[in-house]
CSV table of C-alpha atoms in Angstrom, one decimal:
chain,number,residue,atom,x,y,z
A,25,UNK,CA,-62.0,18.8,-31.2
A,26,UNK,CA,-64.3,21.9,-31.4
A,27,UNK,CA,-66.9,21.9,-34.2
A,28,UNK,CA,-66.7,24.8,-36.6
A,29,UNK,CA,-69.8,26.9,-37.1
A,30,UNK,CA,-71.9,25.8,-40.0
A,31,UNK,CA,-73.3,29.3,-40.6
A,32,UNK,CA,-71.9,32.8,-41.0
A,33,UNK,CA,-72.4,34.7,-37.7
A,34,UNK,CA,-72.0,38.0,-39.5
A,35,UNK,CA,-74.8,37.2,-42.0
A,36,UNK,CA,-77.0,35.9,-39.2
A,37,UNK,CA,-76.5,39.1,-37.2
A,38,UNK,CA,-77.5,41.1,-40.3
A,39,UNK,CA,-80.6,39.0,-40.8
A,40,UNK,CA,-81.5,39.5,-37.2
A,41,UNK,CA,-81.0,43.2,-37.5
A,42,UNK,CA,-83.4,43.3,-40.5
A,43,UNK,CA,-86.0,41.3,-38.7
A,44,UNK,CA,-85.9,43.3,-35.5
A,45,UNK,CA,-86.0,46.5,-37.5
A,46,UNK,CA,-89.0,45.4,-39.4
A,47,UNK,CA,-91.0,43.9,-36.5
A,48,UNK,CA,-89.6,45.4,-33.3
A,49,UNK,CA,-88.3,43.5,-30.3
A,50,UNK,CA,-91.5,42.3,-28.7
A,51,UNK,CA,-93.2,41.2,-32.0
A,52,UNK,CA,-90.1,39.1,-32.9
A,53,UNK,CA,-90.1,35.7,-31.3
A,54,UNK,CA,-87.2,33.3,-31.0
A,55,UNK,CA,-89.0,31.1,-33.4
A,56,UNK,CA,-89.1,34.0,-35.9
A,57,UNK,CA,-85.3,34.4,-35.5
A,58,UNK,CA,-84.6,30.7,-35.9
A,59,UNK,CA,-86.6,30.7,-39.1
A,60,UNK,CA,-85.1,33.9,-40.6
A,61,UNK,CA,-81.5,33.1,-39.6
A,62,UNK,CA,-81.9,29.5,-40.8
A,63,UNK,CA,-80.0,28.1,-37.8
A,64,UNK,CA,-81.0,26.0,-34.8
A,65,UNK,CA,-82.2,27.7,-31.6
A,66,UNK,CA,-79.2,26.3,-29.8
A,67,UNK,CA,-76.8,27.9,-32.3
A,68,UNK,CA,-78.5,31.3,-31.8
A,69,UNK,CA,-78.1,31.0,-28.0
A,70,UNK,CA,-74.5,29.7,-28.3
A,71,UNK,CA,-73.4,32.4,-30.7
A,72,UNK,CA,-75.4,35.5,-29.6
A,73,UNK,CA,-76.8,34.7,-26.1
A,74,UNK,CA,-80.4,35.6,-25.4
A,75,UNK,CA,-82.9,37.3,-27.7
A,76,UNK,CA,-82.2,40.5,-25.8
A,77,UNK,CA,-78.4,40.2,-26.3
A,78,UNK,CA,-78.9,39.6,-30.0
A,79,UNK,CA,-81.2,42.6,-30.3
A,80,UNK,CA,-78.5,44.8,-28.6
A,81,UNK,CA,-75.9,43.5,-31.0
A,82,UNK,CA,-78.2,44.2,-33.9
A,83,UNK,CA,-78.6,47.7,-32.6
A,84,UNK,CA,-74.9,48.2,-32.4
A,85,UNK,CA,-74.5,46.8,-35.9
A,86,UNK,CA,-77.1,49.3,-37.2
A,87,UNK,CA,-75.0,52.2,-35.6
A,88,UNK,CA,-71.8,50.8,-37.1
A,89,UNK,CA,-73.5,50.9,-40.6
A,90,UNK,CA,-75.2,54.3,-40.3
A,91,UNK,CA,-72.9,56.5,-38.3
A,92,UNK,CA,-70.0,56.6,-40.8
A,93,UNK,CA,-72.4,57.5,-43.6
A,94,UNK,CA,-73.6,60.6,-41.7
A,95,UNK,CA,-70.1,61.5,-40.7
A,96,UNK,CA,-68.9,61.3,-44.3
A,97,UNK,CA,-71.8,63.4,-45.6
A,98,UNK,CA,-71.1,66.2,-43.1
A,99,UNK,CA,-67.3,66.1,-43.1
A,100,UNK,CA,-66.7,67.1,-46.8
A,101,UNK,CA,-64.5,70.1,-47.4
A,102,UNK,CA,-66.1,73.3,-48.5
A,103,UNK,CA,-69.4,74.9,-47.6
A,104,UNK,CA,-71.2,73.0,-44.8
A,105,UNK,CA,-74.8,74.1,-44.9
A,106,UNK,CA,-75.6,72.5,-48.3
A,107,UNK,CA,-74.5,69.2,-46.8
A,108,UNK,CA,-76.6,69.8,-43.6
A,109,UNK,CA,-79.6,70.6,-45.7
A,110,UNK,CA,-79.1,67.6,-47.9
A,111,UNK,CA,-78.9,65.3,-44.8
A,112,UNK,CA,-82.2,66.8,-43.4
A,113,UNK,CA,-83.9,66.4,-46.8
A,114,UNK,CA,-82.6,62.9,-47.1
A,115,UNK,CA,-84.1,62.0,-43.7
A,116,UNK,CA,-87.4,63.6,-44.8
A,117,UNK,CA,-87.4,61.7,-48.1
A,118,UNK,CA,-86.6,58.4,-46.4
A,119,UNK,CA,-89.3,59.1,-43.7
A,120,UNK,CA,-91.9,59.7,-46.4
A,121,UNK,CA,-90.8,57.2,-49.0
A,122,UNK,CA,-90.8,53.5,-49.6
A,123,UNK,CA,-89.8,51.5,-46.5
A,124,UNK,CA,-90.8,54.4,-44.2
A,125,UNK,CA,-92.8,52.0,-42.0
A,126,UNK,CA,-89.5,50.6,-40.6
A,127,UNK,CA,-88.4,54.1,-39.4
A,128,UNK,CA,-85.0,54.3,-37.7
A,129,UNK,CA,-83.9,51.3,-35.7
A,130,UNK,CA,-82.5,53.6,-33.0
A,131,UNK,CA,-85.7,55.7,-32.8
A,132,UNK,CA,-87.8,52.5,-32.7
A,133,UNK,CA,-85.7,51.2,-29.8
A,134,UNK,CA,-86.1,54.6,-28.0
A,135,UNK,CA,-89.9,54.3,-28.3
A,136,UNK,CA,-90.2,50.5,-27.6
A,137,UNK,CA,-87.5,49.6,-25.1
A,138,UNK,CA,-85.6,52.6,-23.7
A,139,UNK,CA,-88.2,53.6,-21.2
A,140,UNK,CA,-87.9,50.3,-19.3
A,141,UNK,CA,-84.6,48.7,-20.6
A,142,UNK,CA,-81.5,50.4,-19.3
A,143,UNK,CA,-79.2,48.6,-21.7
A,144,UNK,CA,-81.2,49.7,-24.7
A,145,UNK,CA,-81.5,53.2,-23.3
A,146,UNK,CA,-77.7,53.5,-23.0
A,147,UNK,CA,-77.2,52.4,-26.6
A,148,UNK,CA,-79.9,54.8,-27.8
A,149,UNK,CA,-78.4,57.7,-25.8
A,150,UNK,CA,-74.9,56.9,-27.3
A,151,UNK,CA,-76.3,56.9,-30.8
A,152,UNK,CA,-78.2,60.1,-30.3
A,153,UNK,CA,-75.1,61.7,-28.7
A,154,UNK,CA,-73.1,60.7,-31.8
A,155,UNK,CA,-75.7,62.2,-34.1
A,156,UNK,CA,-75.7,65.4,-32.0
A,157,UNK,CA,-71.9,65.6,-32.0
A,158,UNK,CA,-71.6,65.2,-35.8
A,159,UNK,CA,-74.3,67.8,-36.4
A,160,UNK,CA,-72.7,70.2,-33.9
A,161,UNK,CA,-69.2,69.8,-35.4
A,162,UNK,CA,-70.6,70.5,-38.9
A,163,UNK,CA,-72.5,73.6,-37.7
A,164,UNK,CA,-69.4,74.9,-35.8
A,165,UNK,CA,-67.5,74.6,-39.1
A,166,UNK,CA,-70.4,76.4,-40.8
A,167,UNK,CA,-70.2,79.2,-38.2
A,168,UNK,CA,-66.5,79.5,-38.6
A,169,UNK,CA,-66.9,79.8,-42.3
A,170,UNK,CA,-69.5,82.6,-42.0
A,171,UNK,CA,-72.4,80.4,-43.2
A,172,UNK,CA,-74.6,80.7,-40.2
A,173,UNK,CA,-76.7,83.7,-39.3
A,174,UNK,CA,-75.3,85.8,-36.4
A,175,UNK,CA,-76.5,84.6,-33.0
A,176,UNK,CA,-77.2,81.0,-34.0
A,177,UNK,CA,-75.7,78.6,-31.5
A,178,UNK,CA,-74.4,75.5,-33.3
A,179,UNK,CA,-75.1,73.0,-30.5
A,180,UNK,CA,-78.7,74.3,-30.1
A,181,UNK,CA,-79.3,74.1,-33.8
A,182,UNK,CA,-77.8,70.6,-33.9
A,183,UNK,CA,-80.2,69.5,-31.1
A,184,UNK,CA,-83.1,70.9,-32.9
A,185,UNK,CA,-82.2,69.2,-36.1
A,186,UNK,CA,-81.6,65.9,-34.3
A,187,UNK,CA,-85.0,66.0,-32.7
A,188,UNK,CA,-86.6,66.9,-36.0
A,189,UNK,CA,-84.8,64.1,-37.8
A,190,UNK,CA,-85.8,61.5,-35.3
A,191,UNK,CA,-89.4,62.9,-35.1
A,192,UNK,CA,-89.6,62.7,-38.9
A,193,UNK,CA,-88.9,58.9,-38.6
A,194,UNK,CA,-91.8,58.5,-36.3
A,195,UNK,CA,-94.2,60.7,-38.2
A,196,UNK,CA,-93.2,59.0,-41.5
A,197,UNK,CA,-94.8,55.8,-40.2
A,198,UNK,CA,-98.3,57.4,-40.2
A,199,UNK,CA,-100.5,57.4,-43.3
A,200,UNK,CA,-100.5,61.2,-43.8
A,201,UNK,CA,-97.0,61.8,-42.4
A,202,UNK,CA,-95.3,62.5,-45.8
A,203,UNK,CA,-96.6,66.1,-46.2
A,204,UNK,CA,-96.0,66.9,-42.5
A,205,UNK,CA,-92.5,65.6,-42.7
A,206,UNK,CA,-91.6,67.6,-45.8
A,207,UNK,CA,-93.1,70.8,-44.5
A,208,UNK,CA,-91.4,70.5,-41.1
A,209,UNK,CA,-88.0,69.8,-42.6
A,210,UNK,CA,-88.2,72.9,-44.9
A,211,UNK,CA,-89.5,75.1,-42.1
A,212,UNK,CA,-86.7,74.0,-39.8
A,213,UNK,CA,-84.1,74.6,-42.5
A,214,UNK,CA,-85.1,78.3,-42.7
A,215,UNK,CA,-83.3,78.7,-39.3
A,216,UNK,CA,-80.1,78.1,-41.2
A,217,UNK,CA,-80.8,80.9,-43.7
A,218,UNK,CA,-78.9,84.2,-43.4
A,219,UNK,CA,-81.2,87.1,-42.8
């Protein structure tokens, strides 16, 4: 008869996500994971596979938690640009505020693993493509509602905002990044202003 798991795999995955997000992939050992998850090493391997597989599952979990929030923020009926501005300002505030050292798990993965890990790179690309698509769709709606200045291309603006938002996550980790992040966000948002 098969034994039942004596731990909650969902809670363990969330705990692994938090640890990887805080420390990164290389700085998190299997011993760290065993201690944080409170389960035996054999149970980690049996449930999640290798440390690498667990990391990738944590990255997927992160996307599952964050992607719907962004989509909801930018899909509300009515004027679109106030919501876009609010999202960019939220990213700036989070990048300069408490917990800023963690940054964005996707951005952290892009910097640490994507250059030499094709599995991580694919997941980062998928996440960034989703962010770009959500921003583009919002800006297309803004253009259709007459909110964007003439000549502004929604997809190009979305890409610029995506790069800015991810860059803010990196700059926010630095000691003097808060002022830079806020200034950059406000300057970028002027591109959405009607002349």
